[in-house]
Short mmCIF file of C-alpha atoms in Angstrom, two decimals:
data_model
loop_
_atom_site.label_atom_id
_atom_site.label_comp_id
_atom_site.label_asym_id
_atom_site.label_seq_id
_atom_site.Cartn_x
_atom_site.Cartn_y
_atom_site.Cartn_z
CA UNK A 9 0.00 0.00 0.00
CA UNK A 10 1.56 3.71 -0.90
CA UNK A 11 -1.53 5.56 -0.55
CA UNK A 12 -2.51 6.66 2.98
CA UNK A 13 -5.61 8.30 4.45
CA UNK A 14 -3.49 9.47 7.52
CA UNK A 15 -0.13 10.65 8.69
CA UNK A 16 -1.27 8.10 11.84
CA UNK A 17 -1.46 5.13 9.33
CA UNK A 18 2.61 5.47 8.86
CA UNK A 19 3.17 4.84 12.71
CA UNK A 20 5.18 1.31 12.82
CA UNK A 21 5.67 -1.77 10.45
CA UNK A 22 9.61 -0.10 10.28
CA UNK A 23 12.51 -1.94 8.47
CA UNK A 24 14.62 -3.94 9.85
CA UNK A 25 18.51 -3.99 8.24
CA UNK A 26 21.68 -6.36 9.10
CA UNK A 27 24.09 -4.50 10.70
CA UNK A 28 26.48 -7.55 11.37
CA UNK A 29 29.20 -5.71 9.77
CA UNK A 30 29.29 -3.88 13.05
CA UNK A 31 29.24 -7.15 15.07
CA UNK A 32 32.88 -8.46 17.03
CA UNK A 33 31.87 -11.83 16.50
CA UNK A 34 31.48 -13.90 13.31
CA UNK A 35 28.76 -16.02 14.95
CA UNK A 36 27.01 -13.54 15.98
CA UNK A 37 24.61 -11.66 13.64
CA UNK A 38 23.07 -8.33 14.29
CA UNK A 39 19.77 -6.81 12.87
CA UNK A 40 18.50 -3.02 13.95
CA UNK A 41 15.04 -2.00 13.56
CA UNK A 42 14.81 1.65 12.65
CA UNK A 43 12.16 3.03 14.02
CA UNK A 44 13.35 6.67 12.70
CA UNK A 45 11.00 5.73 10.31
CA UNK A 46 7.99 6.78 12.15
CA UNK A 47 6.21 9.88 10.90
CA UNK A 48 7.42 11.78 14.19
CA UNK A 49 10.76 10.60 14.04
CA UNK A 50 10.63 7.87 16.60
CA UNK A 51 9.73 4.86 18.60
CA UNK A 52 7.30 6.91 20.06
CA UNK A 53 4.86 7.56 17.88
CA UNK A 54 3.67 4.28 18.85
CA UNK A 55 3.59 5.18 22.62
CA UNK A 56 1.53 7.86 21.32
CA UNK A 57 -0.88 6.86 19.50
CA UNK A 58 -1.64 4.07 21.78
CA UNK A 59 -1.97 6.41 25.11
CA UNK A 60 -4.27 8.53 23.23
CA UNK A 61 -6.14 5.73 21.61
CA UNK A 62 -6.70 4.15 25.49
CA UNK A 63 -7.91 7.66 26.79
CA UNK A 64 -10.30 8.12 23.75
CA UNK A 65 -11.56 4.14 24.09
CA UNK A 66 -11.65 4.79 27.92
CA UNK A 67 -13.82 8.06 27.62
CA UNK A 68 -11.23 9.90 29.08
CA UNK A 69 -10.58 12.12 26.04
CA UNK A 70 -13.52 12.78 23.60
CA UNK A 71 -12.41 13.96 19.76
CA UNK A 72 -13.77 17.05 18.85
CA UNK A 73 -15.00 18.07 22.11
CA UNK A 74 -13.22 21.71 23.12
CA UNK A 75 -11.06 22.88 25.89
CA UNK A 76 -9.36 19.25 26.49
CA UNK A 77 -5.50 19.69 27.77
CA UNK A 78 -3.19 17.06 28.43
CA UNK A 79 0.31 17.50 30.77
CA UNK A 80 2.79 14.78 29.79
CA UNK A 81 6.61 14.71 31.38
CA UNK A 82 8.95 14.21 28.70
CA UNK A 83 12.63 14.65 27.79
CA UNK A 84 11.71 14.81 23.98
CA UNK A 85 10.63 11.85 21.89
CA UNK A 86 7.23 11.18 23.58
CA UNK A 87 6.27 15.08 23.63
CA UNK A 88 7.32 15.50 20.11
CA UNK A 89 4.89 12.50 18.80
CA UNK A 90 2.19 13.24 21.60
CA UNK A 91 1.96 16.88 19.65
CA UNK A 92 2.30 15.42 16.33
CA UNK A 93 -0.98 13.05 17.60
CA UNK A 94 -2.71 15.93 19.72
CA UNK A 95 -2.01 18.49 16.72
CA UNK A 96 -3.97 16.34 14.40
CA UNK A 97 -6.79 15.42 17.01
CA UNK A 98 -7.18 19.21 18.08
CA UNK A 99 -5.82 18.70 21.99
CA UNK A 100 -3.63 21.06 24.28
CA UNK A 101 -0.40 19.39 25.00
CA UNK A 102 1.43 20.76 27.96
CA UNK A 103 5.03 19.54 28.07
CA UNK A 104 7.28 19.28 30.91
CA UNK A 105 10.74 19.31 29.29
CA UNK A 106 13.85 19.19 31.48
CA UNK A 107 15.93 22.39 30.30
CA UNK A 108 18.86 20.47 28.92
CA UNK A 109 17.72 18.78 26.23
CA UNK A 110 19.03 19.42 22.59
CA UNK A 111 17.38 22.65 21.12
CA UNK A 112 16.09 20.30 18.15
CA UNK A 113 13.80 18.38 20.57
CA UNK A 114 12.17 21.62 21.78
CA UNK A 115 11.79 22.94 18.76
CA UNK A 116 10.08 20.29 17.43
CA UNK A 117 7.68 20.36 20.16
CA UNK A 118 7.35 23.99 19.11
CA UNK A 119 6.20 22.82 15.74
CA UNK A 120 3.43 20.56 16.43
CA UNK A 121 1.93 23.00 19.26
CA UNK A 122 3.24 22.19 22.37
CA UNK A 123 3.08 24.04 24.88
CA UNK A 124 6.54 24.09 26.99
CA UNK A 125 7.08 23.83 30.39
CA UNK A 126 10.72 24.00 31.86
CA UNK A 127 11.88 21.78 34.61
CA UNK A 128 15.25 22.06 36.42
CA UNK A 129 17.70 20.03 33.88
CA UNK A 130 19.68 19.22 37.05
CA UNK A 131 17.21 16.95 38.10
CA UNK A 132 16.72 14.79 34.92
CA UNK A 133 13.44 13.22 33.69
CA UNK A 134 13.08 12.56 37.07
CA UNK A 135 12.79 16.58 37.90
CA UNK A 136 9.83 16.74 35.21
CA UNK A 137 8.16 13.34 35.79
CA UNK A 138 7.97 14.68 39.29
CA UNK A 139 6.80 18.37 38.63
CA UNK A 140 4.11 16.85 35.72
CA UNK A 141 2.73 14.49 38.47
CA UNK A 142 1.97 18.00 41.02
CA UNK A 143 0.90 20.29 38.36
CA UNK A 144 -1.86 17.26 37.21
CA UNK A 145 -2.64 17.08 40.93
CA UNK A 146 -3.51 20.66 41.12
CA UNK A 147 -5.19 20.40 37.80
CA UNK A 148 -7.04 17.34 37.91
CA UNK A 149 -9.06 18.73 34.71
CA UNK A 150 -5.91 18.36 32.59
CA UNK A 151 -5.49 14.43 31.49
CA UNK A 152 -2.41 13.21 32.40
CA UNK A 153 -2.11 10.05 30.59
CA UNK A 154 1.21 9.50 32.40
CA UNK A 155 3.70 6.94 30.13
CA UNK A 156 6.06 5.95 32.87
CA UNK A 157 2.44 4.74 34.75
CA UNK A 158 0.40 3.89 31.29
CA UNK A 159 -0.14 0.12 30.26
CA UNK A 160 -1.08 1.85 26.91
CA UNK A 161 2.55 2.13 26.76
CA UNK A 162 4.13 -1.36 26.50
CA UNK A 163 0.98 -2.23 24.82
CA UNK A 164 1.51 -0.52 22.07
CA UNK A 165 5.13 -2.71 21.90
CA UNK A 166 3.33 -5.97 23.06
CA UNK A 167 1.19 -5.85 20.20
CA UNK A 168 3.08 -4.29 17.57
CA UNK A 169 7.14 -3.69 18.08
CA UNK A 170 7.24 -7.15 19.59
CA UNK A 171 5.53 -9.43 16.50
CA UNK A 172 6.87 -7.16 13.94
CA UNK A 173 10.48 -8.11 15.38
CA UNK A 174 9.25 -12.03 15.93
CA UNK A 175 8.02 -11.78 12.30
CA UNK A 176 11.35 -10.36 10.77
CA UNK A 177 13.79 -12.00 12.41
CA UNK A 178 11.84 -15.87 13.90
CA UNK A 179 15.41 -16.53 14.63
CA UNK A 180 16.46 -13.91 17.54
CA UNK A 181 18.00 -15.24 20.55
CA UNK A 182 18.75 -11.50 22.20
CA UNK A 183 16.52 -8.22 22.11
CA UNK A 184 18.91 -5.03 22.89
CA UNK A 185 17.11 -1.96 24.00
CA UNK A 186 17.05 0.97 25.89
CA UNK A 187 15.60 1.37 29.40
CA UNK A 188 13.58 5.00 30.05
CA UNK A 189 9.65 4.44 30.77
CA UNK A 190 10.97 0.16 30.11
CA UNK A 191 7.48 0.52 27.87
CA UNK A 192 10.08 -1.18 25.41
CA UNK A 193 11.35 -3.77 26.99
CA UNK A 194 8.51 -4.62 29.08
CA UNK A 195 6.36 -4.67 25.64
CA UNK A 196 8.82 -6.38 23.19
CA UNK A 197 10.77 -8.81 25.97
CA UNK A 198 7.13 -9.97 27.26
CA UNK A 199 5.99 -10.76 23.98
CA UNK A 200 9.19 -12.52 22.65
CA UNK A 201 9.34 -14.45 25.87
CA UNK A 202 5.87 -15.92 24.97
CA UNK A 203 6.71 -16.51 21.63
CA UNK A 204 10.36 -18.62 23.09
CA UNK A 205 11.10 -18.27 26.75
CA UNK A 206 15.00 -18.77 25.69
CA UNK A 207 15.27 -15.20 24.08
CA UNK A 208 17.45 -12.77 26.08
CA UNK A 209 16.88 -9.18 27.06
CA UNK A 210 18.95 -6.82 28.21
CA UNK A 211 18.66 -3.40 29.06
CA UNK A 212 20.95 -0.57 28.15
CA UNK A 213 20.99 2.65 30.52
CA UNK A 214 22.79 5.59 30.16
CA UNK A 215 25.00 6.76 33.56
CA UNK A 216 23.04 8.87 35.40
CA UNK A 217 26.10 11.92 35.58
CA UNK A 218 24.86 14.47 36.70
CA UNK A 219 21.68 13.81 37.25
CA UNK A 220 21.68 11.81 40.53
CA UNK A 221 23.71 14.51 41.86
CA UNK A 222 20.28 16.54 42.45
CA UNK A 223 18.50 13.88 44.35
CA UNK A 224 18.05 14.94 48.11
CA UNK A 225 17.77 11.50 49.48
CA UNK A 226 17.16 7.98 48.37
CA UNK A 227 13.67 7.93 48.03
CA UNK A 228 13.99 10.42 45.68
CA UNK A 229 14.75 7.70 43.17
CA UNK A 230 12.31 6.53 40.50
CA UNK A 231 11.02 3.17 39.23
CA UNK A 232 8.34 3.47 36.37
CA UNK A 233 5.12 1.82 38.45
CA UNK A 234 4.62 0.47 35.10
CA UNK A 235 8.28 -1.54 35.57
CA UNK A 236 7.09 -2.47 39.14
CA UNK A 237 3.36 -3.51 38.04
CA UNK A 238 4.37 -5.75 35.09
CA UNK A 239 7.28 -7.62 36.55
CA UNK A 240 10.35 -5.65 34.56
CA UNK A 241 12.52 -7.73 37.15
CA UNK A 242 11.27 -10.81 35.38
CA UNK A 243 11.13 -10.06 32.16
CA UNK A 244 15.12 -8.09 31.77
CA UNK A 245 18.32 -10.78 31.61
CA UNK A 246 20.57 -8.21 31.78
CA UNK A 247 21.05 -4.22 32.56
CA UNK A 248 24.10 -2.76 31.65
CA UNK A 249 25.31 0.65 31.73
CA UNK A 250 27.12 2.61 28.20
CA UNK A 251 28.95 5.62 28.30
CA UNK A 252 28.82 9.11 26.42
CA UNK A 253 31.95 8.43 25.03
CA UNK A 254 30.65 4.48 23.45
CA UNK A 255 27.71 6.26 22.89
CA UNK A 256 29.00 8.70 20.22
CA UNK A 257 31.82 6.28 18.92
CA UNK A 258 29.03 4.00 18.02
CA UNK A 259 26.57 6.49 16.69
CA UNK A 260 29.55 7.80 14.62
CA UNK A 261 30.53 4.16 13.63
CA UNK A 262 27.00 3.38 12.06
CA UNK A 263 27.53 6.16 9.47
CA UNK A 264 29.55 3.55 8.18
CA UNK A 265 27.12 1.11 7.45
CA UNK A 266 24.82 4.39 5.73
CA UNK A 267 22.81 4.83 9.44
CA UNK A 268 22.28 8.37 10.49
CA UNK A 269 20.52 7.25 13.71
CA UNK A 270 20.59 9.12 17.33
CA UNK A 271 22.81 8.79 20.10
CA UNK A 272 20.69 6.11 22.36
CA UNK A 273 20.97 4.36 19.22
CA UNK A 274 24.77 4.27 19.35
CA UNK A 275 24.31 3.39 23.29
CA UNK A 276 22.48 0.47 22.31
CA UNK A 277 24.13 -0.20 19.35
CA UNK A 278 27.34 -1.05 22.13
CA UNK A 279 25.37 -2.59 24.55
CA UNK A 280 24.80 -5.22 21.34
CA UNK A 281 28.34 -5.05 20.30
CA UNK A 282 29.21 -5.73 24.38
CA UNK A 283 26.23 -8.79 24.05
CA UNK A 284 27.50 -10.37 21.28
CA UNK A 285 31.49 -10.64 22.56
CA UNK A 286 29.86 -12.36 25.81
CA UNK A 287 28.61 -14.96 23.04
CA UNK A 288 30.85 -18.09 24.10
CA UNK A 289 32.94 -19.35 21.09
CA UNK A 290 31.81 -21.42 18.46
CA UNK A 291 27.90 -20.60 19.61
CA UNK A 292 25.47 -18.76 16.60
CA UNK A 293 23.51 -15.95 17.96
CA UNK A 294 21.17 -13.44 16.51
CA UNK A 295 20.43 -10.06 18.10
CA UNK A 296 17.60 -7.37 17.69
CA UNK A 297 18.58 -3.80 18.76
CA UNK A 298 16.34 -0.93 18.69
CA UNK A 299 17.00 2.20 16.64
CA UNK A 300 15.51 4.87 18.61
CA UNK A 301 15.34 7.71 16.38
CA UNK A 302 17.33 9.38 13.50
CA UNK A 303 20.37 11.60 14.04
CA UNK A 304 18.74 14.98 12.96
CA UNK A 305 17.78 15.90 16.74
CA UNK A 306 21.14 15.99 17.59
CA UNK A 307 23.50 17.68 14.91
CA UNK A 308 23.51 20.71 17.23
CA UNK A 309 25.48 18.65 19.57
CA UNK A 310 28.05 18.31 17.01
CA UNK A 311 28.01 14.07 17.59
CA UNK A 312 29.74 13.54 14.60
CA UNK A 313 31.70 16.65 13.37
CA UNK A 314 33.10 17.75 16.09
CA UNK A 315 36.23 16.69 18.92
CA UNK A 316 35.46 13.30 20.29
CA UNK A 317 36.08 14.23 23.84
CA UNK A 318 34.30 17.64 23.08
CA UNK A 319 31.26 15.89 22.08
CA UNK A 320 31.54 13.75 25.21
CA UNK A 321 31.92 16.14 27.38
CA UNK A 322 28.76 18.42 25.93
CA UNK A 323 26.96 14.80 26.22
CA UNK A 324 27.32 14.20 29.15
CA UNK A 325 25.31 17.25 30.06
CA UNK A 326 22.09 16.74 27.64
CA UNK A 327 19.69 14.34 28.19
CA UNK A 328 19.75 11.53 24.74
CA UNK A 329 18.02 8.78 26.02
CA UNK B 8 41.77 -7.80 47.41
CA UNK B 9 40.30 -4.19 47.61
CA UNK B 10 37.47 -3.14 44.88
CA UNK B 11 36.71 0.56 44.81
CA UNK B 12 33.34 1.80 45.48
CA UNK B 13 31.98 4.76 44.45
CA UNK B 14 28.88 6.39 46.24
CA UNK B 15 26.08 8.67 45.17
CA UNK B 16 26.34 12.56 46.66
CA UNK B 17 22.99 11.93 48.93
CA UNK B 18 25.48 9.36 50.75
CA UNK B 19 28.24 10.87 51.41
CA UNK B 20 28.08 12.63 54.40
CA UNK B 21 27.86 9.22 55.68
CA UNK B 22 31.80 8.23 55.07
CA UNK B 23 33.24 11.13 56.05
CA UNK B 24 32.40 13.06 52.54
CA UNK B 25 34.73 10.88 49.99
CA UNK B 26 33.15 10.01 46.64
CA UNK B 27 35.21 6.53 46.44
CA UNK B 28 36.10 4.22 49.25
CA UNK B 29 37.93 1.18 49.02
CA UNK B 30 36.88 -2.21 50.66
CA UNK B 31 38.05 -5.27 50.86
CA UNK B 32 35.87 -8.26 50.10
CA UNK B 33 35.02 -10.98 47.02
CA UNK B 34 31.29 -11.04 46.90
CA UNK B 35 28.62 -7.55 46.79
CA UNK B 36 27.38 -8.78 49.67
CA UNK B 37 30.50 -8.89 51.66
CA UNK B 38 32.00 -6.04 50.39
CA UNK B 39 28.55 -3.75 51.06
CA UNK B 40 28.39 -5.53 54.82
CA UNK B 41 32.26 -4.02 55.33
CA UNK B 42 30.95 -0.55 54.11
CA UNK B 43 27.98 -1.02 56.84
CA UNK B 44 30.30 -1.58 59.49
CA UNK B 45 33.14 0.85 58.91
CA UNK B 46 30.37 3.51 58.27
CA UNK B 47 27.05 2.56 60.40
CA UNK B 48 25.27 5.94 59.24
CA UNK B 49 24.99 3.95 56.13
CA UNK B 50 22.71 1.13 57.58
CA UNK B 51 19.66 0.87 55.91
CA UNK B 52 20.43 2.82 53.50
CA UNK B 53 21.59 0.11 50.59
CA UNK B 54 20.70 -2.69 52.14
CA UNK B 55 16.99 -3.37 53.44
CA UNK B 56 16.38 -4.65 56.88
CA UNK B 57 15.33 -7.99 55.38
CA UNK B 58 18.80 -7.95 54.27
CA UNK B 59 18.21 -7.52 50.26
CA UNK B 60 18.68 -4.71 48.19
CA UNK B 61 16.79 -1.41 48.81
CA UNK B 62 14.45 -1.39 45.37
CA UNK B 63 15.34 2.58 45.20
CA UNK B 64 19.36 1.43 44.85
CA UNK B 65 20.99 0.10 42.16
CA UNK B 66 24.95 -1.69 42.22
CA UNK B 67 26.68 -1.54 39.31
CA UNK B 68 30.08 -3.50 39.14
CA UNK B 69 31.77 -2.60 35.87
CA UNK B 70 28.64 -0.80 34.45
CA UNK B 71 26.13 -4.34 34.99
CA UNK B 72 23.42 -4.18 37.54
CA UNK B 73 24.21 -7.11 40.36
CA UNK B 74 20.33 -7.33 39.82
CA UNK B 75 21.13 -9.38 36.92
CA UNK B 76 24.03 -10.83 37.55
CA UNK B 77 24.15 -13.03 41.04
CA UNK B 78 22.12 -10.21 43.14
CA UNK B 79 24.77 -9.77 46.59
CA UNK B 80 26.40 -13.03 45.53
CA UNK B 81 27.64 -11.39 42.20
CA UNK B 82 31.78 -11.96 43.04
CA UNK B 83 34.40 -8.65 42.65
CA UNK B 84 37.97 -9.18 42.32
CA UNK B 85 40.69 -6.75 42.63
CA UNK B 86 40.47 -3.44 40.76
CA UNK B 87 36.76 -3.89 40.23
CA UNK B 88 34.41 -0.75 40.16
CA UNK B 89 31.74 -0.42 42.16
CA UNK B 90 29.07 2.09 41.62
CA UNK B 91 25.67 2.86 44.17
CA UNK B 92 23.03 4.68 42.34
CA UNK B 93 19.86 6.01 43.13
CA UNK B 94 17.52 4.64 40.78
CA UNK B 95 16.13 7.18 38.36
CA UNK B 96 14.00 7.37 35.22
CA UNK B 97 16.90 6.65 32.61
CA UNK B 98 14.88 9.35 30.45
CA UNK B 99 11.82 9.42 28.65
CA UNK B 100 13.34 9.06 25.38
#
């Protein structure tokens, strides 16, 4: 099909390409799904649609009705596709953006129509998650539809990311992605753990720099109650942590194989690299990695032009992930 | 054989205001029952009173999650890195 009725009707069924090229181990092969290829620019859009989707099945937000506003935390992707979705459905996004992400992110959010609220960058996506939770409290007419909380979210990976990877590549033994909301993980790993509970999934973080620095006490960490509430513990094989500096090498090193892709794809894009030379010797294995997004969000941050440990450095101060 | 472990800014105060401390020990779990006792303030803190893991802390040695690995049984050997962390929304992406 080439002819669609709606921008929505692009959202998922993304390629998958071989990037074994990349891969430190003959046995091992590697496949990337590029999920760039989403009308908003990223895995999102599915996250998206599908929280929307719930709300609208659930009553909770009525198309065409006037006056509806929504208040999502976000350090980018999900606000950008939330206003891409709200935009076209005629809702009032409120965004609560942590200050230091890359100025292509909030831009983007200024293009669909979202409306911008700052949080301290010092204090991360936690910082916004945690000033979008009081500002829905005091404005319990705004929806909050809440990803890190959302089943909507890993649904939308249970029943699409998840058999669109099982139906491209039957043969996967490891699923590489990142860990922010864990919608991914949760969604995909549940689903390819039905399909064969012998499939592998590991989780690639970025350090927290920074970030953690801000947190007053313990408690002030964060687990996505979604993480809690559907058994992440169960479901991950493996978290691992990749540096800025792997991050960018990686990023720069897919250019190679013709991938312009963003810098949690490079993350994850080592974390798969770091899987596959755990691979014991003379054993075949096939991994799936998520591409996030597409490089465009970040060429202010110079990723590939400029100094390496420039870059790194400047990195290690945005939020990517 | 001494790993060296680093610690989040919230703890801190708790060993005398060092970022890294070195302990001797070959498992997590012995090497985070040293910290305890050279620095009680830390007590409860990383480790729960039922003895696991406080869910709001994550140990990293060499970047994995002990989580994943053997949990407090996960062995360190000499030179090892060691890092507490608060956990925290990796980002919303």
């Amino acid at each position: 099909m080439t002819r669609y009725s709606s921008v929505l009707d692009l959202i998922g069924e993304t390629p998958m390409v071989d990037v074994s090229a990349l891969s430190p181990n003959p046995n091992v092969k590697i496949w990337t799904k590029l999920e760039g290829r989403n009308p908003a620019g990223s895995v999102k859009d599915r996250v998206a649609l599908s929280l929307v989707e719930q709300a609208e099945a659930d009553g909770i937000l009525v198309p065409g009705a006037p006056d509806q506003i929504l208040i999502e935390p976000s350090s980018g992707n999900t606000g950008i596709a939330l206003a891409m979705v709200c935009r076209m459905k005629g809702y009032h996004l409120k965004v609560v953006l942590p200050t230091n992400v890359s100025i292509e992110r909030r831009q983007l959010l200024e293009v669909f129509g979202a409306e911008i609220i700052e949080s301290p960058g010092s204090e991360g996506s936690n910082g916004a998650v945690r000033m979008a939770r009081g500002l829905a409290a005091e404005h319990p007419e705004w929806v909050f539809l809440y990803q890190y909380a959302n089943p909507a979210n890993p649904k939308a990976h249970y029943e699409h990311t998840g058999p669109e990877i099982f139906a491209d590549v039957p043969e996967i033994t490891h699923f590489v992605a990142g860990l922010g909301t864990s919608g991914t993980l949760l969604g995909v790993g549940r689903y390819l753990k039905e399909q064969n509970p012998d499939i592998q999934v590991w989780a690639i973080e970025p350090p927290t720099g920074e970030m953690v620095d801000g947190l007053r006490n313990l408690d002030d960490g964060y687990i996505p109650p979604i993480f809690a509430d559907l058994g992440g513990a169960e479901i991950l094989d493996r978290k691992t942590v990749v540096r800025p500096r792997e991050s960018i090498e990686w990023t720069r090193k897919m250019t190679e194989l013709g991938l312009f892709v963003g810098i949690s794809s490079g993350a994850i894009m080592a974390g798969a690299v770091r899987c596959a030379s755990q691979i014991p010797e003379g054993q075949a294995a096939t991994i799936v990695t998520i591409a996030c997004d597409d490089g465009w969000k970040y060429l202010s941050t110079g990723a590939w032009t400029d100094d390496i440990d420039t870059v790194v450095d400047r990195a290690s101060k945005v939020i990517y992930f | 054989m001494p790993v060296s472990i680093r610690l989040p800014t919230v703890l801190r105060p708790q060993v005398g205001g060092q970022a890294t401390v070195q302990i001797e020990g070959s498992t997590i779990g012995e090497v985070l029952s040293t910290l305890v006792a050279e620095h009680p303030g830390l007590s409860g803190q990383v480790i729960a009173e039922d003895g696991a893991l406080n869910k709001f802390v994550n140990i990293y040695v060499n970047d994995d999650d002990v989580r994943y690995l053997q949990q407090l049984d996960t062995p360190v050997a000499d030179g090892d890195e060691v890092s507490i962390l608060p956990a925290v929304a990796g980002g919303a992406n």
